[in-house]
Short mmCIF file of C-alpha atoms in Angstrom, two decimals:
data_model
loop_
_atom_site.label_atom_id
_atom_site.label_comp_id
_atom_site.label_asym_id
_atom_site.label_seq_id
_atom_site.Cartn_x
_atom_site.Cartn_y
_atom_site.Cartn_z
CA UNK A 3 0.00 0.00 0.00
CA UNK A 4 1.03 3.79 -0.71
CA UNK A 5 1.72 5.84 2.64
CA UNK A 6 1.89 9.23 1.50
CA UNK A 7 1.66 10.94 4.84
CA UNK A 8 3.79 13.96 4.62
CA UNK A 9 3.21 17.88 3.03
CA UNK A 10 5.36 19.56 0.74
CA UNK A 11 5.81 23.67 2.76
CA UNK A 12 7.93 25.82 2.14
CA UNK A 13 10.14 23.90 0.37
CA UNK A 14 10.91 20.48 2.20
CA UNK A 15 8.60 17.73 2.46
CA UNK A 16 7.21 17.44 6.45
CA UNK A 17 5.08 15.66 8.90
CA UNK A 18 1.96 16.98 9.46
CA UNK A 19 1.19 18.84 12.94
CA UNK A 20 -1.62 16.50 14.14
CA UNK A 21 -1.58 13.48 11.76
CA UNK A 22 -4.77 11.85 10.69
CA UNK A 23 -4.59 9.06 8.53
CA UNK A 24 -7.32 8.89 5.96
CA UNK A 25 -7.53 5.55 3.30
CA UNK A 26 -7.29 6.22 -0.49
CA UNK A 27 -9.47 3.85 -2.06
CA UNK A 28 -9.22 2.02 -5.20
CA UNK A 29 -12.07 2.23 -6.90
CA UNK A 30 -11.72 -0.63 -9.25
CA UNK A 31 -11.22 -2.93 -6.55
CA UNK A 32 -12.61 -1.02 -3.65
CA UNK A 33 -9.59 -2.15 -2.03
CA UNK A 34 -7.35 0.62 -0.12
CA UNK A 35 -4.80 1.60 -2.26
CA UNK A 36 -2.94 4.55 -0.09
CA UNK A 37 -2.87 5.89 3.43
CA UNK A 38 -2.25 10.06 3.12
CA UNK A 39 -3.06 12.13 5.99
CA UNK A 40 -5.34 14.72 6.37
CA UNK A 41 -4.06 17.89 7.54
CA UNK A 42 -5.08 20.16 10.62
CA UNK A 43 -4.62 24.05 11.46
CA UNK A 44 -1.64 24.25 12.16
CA UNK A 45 -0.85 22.11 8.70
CA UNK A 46 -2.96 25.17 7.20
CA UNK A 47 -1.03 27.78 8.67
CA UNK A 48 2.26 26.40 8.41
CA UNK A 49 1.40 26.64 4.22
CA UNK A 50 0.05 29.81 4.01
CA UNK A 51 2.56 31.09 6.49
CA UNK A 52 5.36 29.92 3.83
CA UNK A 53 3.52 31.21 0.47
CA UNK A 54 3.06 34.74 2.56
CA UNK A 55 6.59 34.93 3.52
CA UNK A 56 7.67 33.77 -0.45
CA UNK A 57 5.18 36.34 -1.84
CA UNK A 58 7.62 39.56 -1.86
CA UNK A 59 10.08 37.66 -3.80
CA UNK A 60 8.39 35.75 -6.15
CA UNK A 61 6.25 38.83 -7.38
CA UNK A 62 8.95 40.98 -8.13
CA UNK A 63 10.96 38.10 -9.76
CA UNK A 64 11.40 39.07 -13.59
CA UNK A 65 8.36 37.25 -15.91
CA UNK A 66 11.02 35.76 -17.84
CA UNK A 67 12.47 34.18 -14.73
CA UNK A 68 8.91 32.53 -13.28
CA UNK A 69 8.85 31.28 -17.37
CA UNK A 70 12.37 29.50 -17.11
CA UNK A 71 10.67 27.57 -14.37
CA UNK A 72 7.87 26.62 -15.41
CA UNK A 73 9.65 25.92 -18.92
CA UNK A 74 11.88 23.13 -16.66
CA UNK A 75 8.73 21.99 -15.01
CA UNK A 76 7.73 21.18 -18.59
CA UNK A 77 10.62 19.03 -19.17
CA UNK A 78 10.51 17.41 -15.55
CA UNK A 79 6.41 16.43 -16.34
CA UNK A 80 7.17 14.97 -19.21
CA UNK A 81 9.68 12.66 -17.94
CA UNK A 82 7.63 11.36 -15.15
CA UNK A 83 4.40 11.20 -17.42
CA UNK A 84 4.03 7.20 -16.65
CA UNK A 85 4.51 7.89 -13.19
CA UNK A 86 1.82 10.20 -13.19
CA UNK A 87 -0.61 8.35 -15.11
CA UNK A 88 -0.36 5.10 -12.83
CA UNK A 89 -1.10 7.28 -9.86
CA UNK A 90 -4.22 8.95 -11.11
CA UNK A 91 -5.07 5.46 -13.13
CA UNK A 92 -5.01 4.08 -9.21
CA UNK A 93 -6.77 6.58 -7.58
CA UNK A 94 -9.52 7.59 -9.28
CA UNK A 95 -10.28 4.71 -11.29
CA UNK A 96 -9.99 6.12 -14.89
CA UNK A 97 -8.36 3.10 -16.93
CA UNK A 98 -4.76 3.00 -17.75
CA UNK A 99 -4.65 4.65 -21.32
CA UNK A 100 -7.06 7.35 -21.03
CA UNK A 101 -4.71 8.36 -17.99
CA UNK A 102 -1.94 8.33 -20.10
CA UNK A 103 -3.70 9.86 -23.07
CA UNK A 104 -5.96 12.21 -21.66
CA UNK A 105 -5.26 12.98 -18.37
CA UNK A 106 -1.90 12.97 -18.19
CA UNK A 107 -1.72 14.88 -21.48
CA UNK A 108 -4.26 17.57 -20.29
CA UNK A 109 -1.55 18.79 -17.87
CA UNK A 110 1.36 18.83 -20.27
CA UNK A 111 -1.14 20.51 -22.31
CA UNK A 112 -1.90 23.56 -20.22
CA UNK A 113 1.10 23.77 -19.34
CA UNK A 114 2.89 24.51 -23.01
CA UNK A 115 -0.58 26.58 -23.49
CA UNK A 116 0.52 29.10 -20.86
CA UNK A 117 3.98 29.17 -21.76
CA UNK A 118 3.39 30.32 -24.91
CA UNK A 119 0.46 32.81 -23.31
CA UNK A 120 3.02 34.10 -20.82
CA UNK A 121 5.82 35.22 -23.39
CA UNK A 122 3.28 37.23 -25.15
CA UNK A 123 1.56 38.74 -21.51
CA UNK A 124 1.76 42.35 -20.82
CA UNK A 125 2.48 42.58 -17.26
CA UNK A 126 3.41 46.51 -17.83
CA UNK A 127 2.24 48.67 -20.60
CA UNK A 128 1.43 52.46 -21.43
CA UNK A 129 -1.92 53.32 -20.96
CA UNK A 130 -2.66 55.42 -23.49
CA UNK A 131 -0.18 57.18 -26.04
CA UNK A 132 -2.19 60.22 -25.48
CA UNK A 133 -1.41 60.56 -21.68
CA UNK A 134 2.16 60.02 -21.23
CA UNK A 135 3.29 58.74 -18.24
CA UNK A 136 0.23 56.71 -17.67
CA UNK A 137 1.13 53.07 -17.15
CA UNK A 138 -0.88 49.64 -16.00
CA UNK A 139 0.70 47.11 -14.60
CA UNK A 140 -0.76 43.49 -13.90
CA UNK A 141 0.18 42.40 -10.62
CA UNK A 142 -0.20 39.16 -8.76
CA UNK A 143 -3.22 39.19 -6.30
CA UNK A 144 -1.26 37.09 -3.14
CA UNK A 145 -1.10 34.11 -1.90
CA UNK A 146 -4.13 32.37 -3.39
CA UNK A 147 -5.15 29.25 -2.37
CA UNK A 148 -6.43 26.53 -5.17
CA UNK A 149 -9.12 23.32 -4.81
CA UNK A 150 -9.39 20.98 -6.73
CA UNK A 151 -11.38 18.05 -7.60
CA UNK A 152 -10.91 14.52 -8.60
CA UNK A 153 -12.14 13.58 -11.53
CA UNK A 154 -10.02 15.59 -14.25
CA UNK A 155 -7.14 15.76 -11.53
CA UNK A 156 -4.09 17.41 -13.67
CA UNK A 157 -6.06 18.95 -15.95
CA UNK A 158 -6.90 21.53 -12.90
CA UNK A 159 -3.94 21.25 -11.17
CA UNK A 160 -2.21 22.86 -14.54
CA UNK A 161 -4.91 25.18 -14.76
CA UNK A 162 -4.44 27.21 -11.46
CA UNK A 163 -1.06 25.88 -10.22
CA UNK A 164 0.50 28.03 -13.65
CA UNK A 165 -1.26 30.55 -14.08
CA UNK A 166 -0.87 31.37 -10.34
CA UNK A 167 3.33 30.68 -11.14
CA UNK A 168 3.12 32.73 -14.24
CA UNK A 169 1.24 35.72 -12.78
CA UNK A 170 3.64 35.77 -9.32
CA UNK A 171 1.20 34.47 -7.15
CA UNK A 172 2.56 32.39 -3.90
CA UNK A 173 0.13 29.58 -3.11
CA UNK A 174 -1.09 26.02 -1.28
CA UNK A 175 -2.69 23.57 -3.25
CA UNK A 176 -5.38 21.35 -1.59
CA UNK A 177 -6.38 18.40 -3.94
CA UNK A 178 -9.17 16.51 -3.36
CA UNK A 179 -8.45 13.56 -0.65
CA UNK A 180 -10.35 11.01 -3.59
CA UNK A 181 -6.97 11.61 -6.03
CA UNK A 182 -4.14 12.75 -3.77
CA UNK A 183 -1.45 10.95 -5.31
CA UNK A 184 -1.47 12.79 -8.47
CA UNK A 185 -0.55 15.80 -6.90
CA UNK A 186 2.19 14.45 -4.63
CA UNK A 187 3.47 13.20 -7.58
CA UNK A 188 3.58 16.72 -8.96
CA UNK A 189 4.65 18.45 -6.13
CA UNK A 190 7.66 16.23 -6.65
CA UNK A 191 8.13 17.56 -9.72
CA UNK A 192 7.95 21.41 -8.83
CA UNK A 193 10.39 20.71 -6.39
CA UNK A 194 13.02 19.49 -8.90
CA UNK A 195 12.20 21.91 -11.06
CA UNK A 196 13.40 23.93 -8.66
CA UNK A 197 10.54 26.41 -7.44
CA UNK A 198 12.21 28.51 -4.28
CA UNK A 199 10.64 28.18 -1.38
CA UNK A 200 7.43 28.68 -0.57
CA UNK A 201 6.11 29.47 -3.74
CA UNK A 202 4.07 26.01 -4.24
CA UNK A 203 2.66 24.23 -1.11
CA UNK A 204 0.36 20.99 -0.37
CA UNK A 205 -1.40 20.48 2.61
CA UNK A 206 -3.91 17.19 1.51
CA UNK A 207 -7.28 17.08 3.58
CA UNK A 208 -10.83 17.40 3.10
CA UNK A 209 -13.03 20.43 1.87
CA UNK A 210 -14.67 20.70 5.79
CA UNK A 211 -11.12 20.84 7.12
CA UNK A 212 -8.54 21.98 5.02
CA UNK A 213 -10.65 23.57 2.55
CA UNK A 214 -12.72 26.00 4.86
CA UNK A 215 -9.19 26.93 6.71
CA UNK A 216 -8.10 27.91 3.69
CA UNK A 217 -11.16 29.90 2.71
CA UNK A 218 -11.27 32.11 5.93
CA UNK A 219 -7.83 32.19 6.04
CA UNK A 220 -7.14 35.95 6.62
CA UNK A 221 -3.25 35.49 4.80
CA UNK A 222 -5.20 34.44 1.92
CA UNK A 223 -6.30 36.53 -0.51
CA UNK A 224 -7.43 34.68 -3.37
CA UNK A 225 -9.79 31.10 -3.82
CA UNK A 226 -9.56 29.27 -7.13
CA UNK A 227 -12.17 26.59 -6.56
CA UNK A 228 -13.17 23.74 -8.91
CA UNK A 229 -15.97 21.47 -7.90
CA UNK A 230 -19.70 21.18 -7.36
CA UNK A 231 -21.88 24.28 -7.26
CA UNK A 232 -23.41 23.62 -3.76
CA UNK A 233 -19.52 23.31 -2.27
CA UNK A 234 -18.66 26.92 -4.75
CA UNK A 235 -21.85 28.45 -2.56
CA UNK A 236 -20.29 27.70 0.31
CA UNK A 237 -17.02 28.55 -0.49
CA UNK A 238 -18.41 32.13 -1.73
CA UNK A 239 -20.12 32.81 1.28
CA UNK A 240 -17.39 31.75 4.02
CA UNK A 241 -14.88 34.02 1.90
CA UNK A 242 -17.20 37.37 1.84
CA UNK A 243 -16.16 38.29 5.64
CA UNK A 244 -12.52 38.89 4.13
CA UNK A 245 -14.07 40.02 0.72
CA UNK A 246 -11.17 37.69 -1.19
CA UNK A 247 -11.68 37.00 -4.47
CA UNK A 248 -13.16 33.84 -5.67
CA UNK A 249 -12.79 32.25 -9.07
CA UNK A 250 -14.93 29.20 -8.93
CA UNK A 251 -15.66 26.68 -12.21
CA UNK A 252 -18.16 24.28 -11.13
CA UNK A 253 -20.70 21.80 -12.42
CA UNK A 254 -22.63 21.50 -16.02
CA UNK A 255 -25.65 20.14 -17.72
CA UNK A 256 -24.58 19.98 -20.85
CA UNK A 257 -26.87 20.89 -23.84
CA UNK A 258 -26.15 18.93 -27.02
CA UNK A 259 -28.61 20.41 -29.31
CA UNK A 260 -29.09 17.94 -32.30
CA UNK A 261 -31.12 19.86 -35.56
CA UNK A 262 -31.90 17.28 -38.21
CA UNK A 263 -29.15 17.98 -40.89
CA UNK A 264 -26.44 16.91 -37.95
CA UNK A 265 -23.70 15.51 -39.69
CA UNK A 266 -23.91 11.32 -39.28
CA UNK A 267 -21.64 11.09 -36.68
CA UNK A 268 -23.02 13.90 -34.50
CA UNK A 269 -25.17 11.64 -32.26
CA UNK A 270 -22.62 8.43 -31.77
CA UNK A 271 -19.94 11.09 -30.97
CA UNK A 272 -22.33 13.01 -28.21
CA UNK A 273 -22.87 9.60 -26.96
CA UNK A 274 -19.07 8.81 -26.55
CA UNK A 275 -18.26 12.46 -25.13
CA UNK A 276 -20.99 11.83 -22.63
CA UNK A 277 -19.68 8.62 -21.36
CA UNK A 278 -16.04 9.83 -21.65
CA UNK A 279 -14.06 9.44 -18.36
CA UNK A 280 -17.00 7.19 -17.18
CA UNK A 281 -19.10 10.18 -17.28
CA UNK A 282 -17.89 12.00 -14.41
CA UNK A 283 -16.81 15.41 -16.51
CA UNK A 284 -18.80 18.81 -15.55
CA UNK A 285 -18.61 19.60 -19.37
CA UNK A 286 -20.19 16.67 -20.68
CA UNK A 287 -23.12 16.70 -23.22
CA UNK A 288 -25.82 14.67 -20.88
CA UNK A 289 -28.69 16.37 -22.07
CA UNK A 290 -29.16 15.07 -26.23
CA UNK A 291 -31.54 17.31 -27.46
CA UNK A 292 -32.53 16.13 -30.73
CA UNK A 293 -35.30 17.55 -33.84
CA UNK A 294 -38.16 15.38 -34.51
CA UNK A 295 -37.19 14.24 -37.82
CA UNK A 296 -34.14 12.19 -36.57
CA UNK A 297 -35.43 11.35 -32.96
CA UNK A 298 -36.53 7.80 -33.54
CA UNK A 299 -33.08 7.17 -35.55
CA UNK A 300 -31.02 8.89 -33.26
CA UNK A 301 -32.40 7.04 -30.24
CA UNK A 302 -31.94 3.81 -32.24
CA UNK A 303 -27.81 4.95 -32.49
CA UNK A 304 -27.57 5.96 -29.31
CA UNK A 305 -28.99 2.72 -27.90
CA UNK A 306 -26.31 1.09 -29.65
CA UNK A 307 -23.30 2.88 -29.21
CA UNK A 308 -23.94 2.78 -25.27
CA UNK A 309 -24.65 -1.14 -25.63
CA UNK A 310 -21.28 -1.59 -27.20
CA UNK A 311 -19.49 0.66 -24.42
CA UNK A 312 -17.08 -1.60 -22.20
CA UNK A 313 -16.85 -1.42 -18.72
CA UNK A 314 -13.99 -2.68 -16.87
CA UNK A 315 -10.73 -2.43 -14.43
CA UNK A 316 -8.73 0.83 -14.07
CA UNK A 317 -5.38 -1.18 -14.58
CA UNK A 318 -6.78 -3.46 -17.91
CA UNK A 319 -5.57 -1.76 -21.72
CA UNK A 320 -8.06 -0.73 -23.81
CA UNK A 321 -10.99 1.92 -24.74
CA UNK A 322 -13.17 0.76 -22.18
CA UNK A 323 -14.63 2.98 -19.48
CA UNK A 324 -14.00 2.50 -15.66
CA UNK A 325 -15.59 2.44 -12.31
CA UNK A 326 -16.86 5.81 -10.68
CA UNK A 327 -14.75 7.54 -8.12
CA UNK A 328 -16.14 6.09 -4.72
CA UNK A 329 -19.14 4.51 -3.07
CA UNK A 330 -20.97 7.48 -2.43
CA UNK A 331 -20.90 8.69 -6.33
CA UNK A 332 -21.73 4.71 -7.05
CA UNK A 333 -24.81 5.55 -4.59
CA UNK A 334 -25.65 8.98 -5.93
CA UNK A 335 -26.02 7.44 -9.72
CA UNK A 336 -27.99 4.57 -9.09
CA UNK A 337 -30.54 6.24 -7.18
CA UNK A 338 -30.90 9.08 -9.96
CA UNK A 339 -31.19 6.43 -12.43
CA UNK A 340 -34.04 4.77 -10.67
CA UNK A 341 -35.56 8.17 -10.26
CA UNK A 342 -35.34 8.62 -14.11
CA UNK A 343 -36.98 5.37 -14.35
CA UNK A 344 -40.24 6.54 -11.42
CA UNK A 345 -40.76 9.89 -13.56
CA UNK A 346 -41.65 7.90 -16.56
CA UNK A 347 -38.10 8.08 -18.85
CA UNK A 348 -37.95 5.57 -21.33
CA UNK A 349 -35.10 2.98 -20.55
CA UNK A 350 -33.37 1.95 -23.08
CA UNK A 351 -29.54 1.30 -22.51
CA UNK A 352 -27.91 0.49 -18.89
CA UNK A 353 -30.03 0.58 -15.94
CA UNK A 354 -29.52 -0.26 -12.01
CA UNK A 355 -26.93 -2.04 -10.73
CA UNK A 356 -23.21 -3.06 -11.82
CA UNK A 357 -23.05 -4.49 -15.51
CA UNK A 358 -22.94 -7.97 -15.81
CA UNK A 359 -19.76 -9.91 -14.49
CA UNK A 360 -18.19 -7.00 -12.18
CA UNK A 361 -19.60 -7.59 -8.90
CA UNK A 362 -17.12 -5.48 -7.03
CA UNK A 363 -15.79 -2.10 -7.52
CA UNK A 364 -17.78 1.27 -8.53
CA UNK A 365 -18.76 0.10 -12.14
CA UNK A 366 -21.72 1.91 -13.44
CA UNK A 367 -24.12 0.72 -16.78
CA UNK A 368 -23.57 3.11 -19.52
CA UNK A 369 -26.94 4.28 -19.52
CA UNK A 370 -29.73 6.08 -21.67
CA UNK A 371 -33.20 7.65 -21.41
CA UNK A 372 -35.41 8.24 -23.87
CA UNK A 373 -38.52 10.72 -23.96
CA UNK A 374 -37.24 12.58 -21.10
CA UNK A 375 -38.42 16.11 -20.35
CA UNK A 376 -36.69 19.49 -18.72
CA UNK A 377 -38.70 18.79 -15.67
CA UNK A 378 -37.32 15.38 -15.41
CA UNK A 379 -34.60 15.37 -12.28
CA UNK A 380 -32.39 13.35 -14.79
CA UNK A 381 -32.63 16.39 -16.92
CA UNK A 382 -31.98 18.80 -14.40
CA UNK A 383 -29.31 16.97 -12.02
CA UNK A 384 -25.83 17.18 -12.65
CA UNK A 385 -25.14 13.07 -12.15
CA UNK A 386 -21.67 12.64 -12.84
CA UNK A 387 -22.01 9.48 -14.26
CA UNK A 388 -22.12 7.69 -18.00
CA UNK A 389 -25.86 8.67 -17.92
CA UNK A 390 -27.28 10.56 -20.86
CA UNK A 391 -31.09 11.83 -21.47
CA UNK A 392 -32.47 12.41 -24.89
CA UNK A 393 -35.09 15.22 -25.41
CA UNK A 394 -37.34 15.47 -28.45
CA UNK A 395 -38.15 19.42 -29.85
CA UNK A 396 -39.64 20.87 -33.05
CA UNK A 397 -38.55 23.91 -33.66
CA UNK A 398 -35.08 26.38 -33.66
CA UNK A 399 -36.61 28.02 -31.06
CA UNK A 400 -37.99 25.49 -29.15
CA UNK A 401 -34.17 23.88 -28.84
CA UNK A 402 -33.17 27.13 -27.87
CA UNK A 403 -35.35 27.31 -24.92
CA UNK A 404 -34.90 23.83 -23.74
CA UNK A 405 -31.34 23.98 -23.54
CA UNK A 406 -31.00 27.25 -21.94
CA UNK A 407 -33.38 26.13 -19.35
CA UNK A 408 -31.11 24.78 -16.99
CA UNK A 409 -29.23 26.64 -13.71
CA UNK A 410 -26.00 25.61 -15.24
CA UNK A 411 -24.39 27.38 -18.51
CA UNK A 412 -20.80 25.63 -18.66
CA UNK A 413 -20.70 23.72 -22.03
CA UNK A 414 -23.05 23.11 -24.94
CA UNK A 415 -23.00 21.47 -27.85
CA UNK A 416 -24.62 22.26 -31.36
CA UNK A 417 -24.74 20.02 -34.40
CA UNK A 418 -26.26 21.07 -38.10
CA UNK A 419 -24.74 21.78 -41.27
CA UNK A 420 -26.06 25.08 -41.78
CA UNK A 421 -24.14 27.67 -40.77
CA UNK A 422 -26.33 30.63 -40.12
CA UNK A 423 -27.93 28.71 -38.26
CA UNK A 424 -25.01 27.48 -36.15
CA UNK A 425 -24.06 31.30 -35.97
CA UNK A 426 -27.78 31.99 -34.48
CA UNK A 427 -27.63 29.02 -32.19
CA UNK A 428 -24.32 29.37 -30.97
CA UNK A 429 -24.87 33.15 -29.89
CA UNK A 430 -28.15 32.62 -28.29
CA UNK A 431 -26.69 29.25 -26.33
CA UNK A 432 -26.36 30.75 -22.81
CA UNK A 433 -23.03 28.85 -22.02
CA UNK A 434 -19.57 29.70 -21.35
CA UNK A 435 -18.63 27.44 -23.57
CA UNK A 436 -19.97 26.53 -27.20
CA UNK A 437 -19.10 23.75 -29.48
CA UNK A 438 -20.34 23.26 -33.03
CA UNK A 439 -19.82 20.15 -35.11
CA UNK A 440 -17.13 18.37 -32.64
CA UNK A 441 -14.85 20.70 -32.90
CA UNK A 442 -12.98 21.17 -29.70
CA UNK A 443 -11.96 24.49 -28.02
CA UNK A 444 -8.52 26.02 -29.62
CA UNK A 445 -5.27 25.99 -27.33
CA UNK A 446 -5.01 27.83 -24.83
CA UNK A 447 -9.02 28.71 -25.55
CA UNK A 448 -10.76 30.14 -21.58
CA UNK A 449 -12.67 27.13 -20.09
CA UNK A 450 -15.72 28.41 -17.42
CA UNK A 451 -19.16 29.01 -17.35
CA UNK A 452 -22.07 31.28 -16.57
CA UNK A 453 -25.04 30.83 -13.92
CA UNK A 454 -23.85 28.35 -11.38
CA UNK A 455 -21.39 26.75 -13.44
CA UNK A 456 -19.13 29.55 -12.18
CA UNK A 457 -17.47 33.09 -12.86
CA UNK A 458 -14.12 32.03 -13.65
CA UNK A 459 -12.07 31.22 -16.75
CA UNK A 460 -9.28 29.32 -16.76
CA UNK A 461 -6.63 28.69 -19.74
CA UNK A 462 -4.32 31.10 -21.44
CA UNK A 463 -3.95 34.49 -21.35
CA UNK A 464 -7.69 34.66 -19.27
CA UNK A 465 -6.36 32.08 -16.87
CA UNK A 466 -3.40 34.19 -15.75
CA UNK A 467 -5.74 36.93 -15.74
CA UNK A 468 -7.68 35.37 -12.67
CA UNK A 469 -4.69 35.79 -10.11
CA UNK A 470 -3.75 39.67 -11.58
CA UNK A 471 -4.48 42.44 -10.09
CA UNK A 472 -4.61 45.57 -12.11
CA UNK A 473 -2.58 48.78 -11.00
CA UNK A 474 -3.07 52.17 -12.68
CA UNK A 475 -0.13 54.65 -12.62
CA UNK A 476 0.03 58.04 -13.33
CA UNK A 477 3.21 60.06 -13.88
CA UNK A 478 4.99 57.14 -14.30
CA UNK A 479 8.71 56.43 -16.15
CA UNK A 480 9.18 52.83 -16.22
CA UNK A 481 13.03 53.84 -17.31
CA UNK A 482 13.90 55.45 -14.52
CA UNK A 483 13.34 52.56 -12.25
#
């Protein structure tokens, strides 16, 4: 078994304060897998104490400089890419080569993504040519402290740990205790890449201990949250009393709006996305929303690409998908599928219970409803789970409406071949995100929502822009300084 029991502050890996040992478990197996601990106070304080005392230093250390590093982390990620795929491949159940192909790769991703934002960033620039001596300057916020979740573990990691790094924020990471080993493993990594001091700290625990220290912290000045909209409510309310800033991304509903001149493979690929990383993604497409004229035919596909989905073990090769993160997601799903089932949706993929021949681990039938309306709870629940509902409309407008009638706006989808109409969908889709015909966001693209799927946006230029502060200067001579 893994005993990862120490925290990485201010520099050197320690024991915690007042250890308490908390069991990683291995969803696949439901087997314990690791032993971390969870951290206290005095863990907390010990962190944020460090990134404080960094702060001064790392702010005013040249952009170019805070690029080197992260330019070595780079090299030092890619090295240990197997190592980090087993870990999160263990922990959070997502099998072997979509943690080496997508997980894995989302964090070298971001990671060349804000390089390549952060040698074009204007950290100081004139104002205005017709006021001379008028400057801005984008400064780092503080010590900001970031929390993530499990089920896209490096892919946010990367996404606050460097933009914070890039912009000159100090920090303390707090993963979530489901998928700790992922970031030990990559606080391993900043460490040889040789961050000073302080900079980057991890304190493990849970969001009622470590989490909520770190969110009325009063040496904190910034939250970057990822998770589910009730925890971002909380999180926004326990940080007003010190009025810090809070950048939260949280869950989805996914529209996938389906018009009848879709391409062929529109509704097989929405079916695939949906049950992509065993459906536990906040931007997946869960609610198919398909045009009259192709509902019978696209029912009939998607029956049959979620009967030929595999489910199976975390450690086995291949394209299957995996178990769900723990027993209380496992839980969760099945008792939102049965509700589906009591409102009247038409089964007809999947179902209760484990599939056939896995009796033990978190395994969950890829599953699909039919004739299911925006009143439904499966259409209005975020389930985090390889569940999708189809939903029949008429008209443009009709779509429209049913898709933006949801309290989430993080992701939709939009499939037809005509593009003023894709132009007209897209702009009325009330999402923070909008995808036409399967094509993916560019590089670098922001990634966040509107309503309660959050305020932030994270990627790129817009990611570093979430730690910055902006500083107006008057009378200014850069020069002279």
């Amino acid at each position: 078994m893994i005993e990862k029991r120490q925290f990485y502050i201010n520099g050197n890996w320690s024991d915690p304060a007042t250890p308490s040992d908390y069991q990683v478990i291995d969803p696949s197996t439901e087997e314990p897998c690791a032993v971390i601990s969870l951290g206290g106070q005095a863990d907390t304080n010990a962190a944020v104490a460090a990134a404080k005392a960094a702060f001064p230093d790392w702010m005013n250390t040249p952009p170019a400089e805070r690029i080197a590093l992260v330019e070595k982390l780079a090299k030092v990620y890619e090295s240990r890419a197997e190592d980090m795929a087993q870990a999160i491949s263990l922990e959070m159940g997502a099998p072997i080569e979509l943690a080496r192909e997508q997980q894995t790769a989302a964090g070298a991703g971001h990671i060349a993504d804000f390089l390549e934002a952060a040698k074009k960033y204007e950290f100081e620039h004139p104002h205005d040519p017709d006021t001379p001596g008028s400057y801005i300057r984008n400064e780092p916020i503080g010590v900001a402290a970031l929390i993530t979740p499990w089920n896209w573990p490096m892919n946010q990691v990367t996404l606050k740990v460097i933009a914070a790094a890039v912009a000159g924020c100090t920090m303390v990471l707090k993963p979530s205790e489901e998928s700790p080993l992922s970031s030990m493993v990559f606080a391993e990594m900043m460490d040889e890449a040789g961050f000073p001091p302080g900079v980057f700290n991890l304190v493990n625990g849970d969001g009622a201990g470590v989490g909520t220290q770190l969110t009325e912290h009063p040496d904190v000045d910034m939250i970057s949250f990822t998770g589910s909209s009730r925890a971002g409510k909380l999180i926004s309310k326990a940080a007003a009393d010190s009025l810090k800033r809070v950048s939260l991304e949280l869950g989805g509903k996914g529209a996938n709006l389906i018009f009848a001149d879709a391409d062929d493979a529109a509704v097989e690929r929405g079916v695939l996305h949906c049950m992509n990383n065993s459906g536990q993604s906040c931007n997946a497409p869960t609610r198919m929303i398909v045009q009259q004229e192709i509902y019978d035919k696209a029912v009939e596909t998607a029956t049959k690409v979620a009967d030929s989905i595999k489910v199976g073990p975390a450690s086995e090769s291949g394209d299957h998908i995996g178990p769900v993160v723990n027993q209380v997601q496992f839980d969760k799903i099945q008792d939102l599928i049965q509700k589906g089932i009591d409102e009247g949706a038409r089964l007809v993929a999947g179902g209760v219970g484990r599939p056939d021949g896995l009796n033990r681990g978190f395994y969950v039938k890829p599953t699909v409803f039919a004739d299911v309306n925006n009143n439904m709870i499966v259409a209005r629940e975020e389930i985090f789970g390889p569940v999708l509902s189809i939903i029949p409309f008429d008209t443009e407008e009709e779509g429209i409406q049913i898709a933006n009638n949801t309290p989430y706006g993080l992701t939709d989808y939009l499939q037809t071949q005509d593009p003023a109409r894709a132009a007209r969908v897209a702009r009325a889709l009330r999402a923070g995100m909008v995808e036409v015909n399967g094509q993916s966001r560019g590089a670098g693209a922001p990634f966040g929502g509107m309503k309660q799927s959050g305020n932030g946006r994270e990627g790129g230029s817009w990611g570093i822009e979430d730690f910055i502060e902006v500083k107006s200067i008057s009378g200014y001579n850069p020069a002279a300084a």
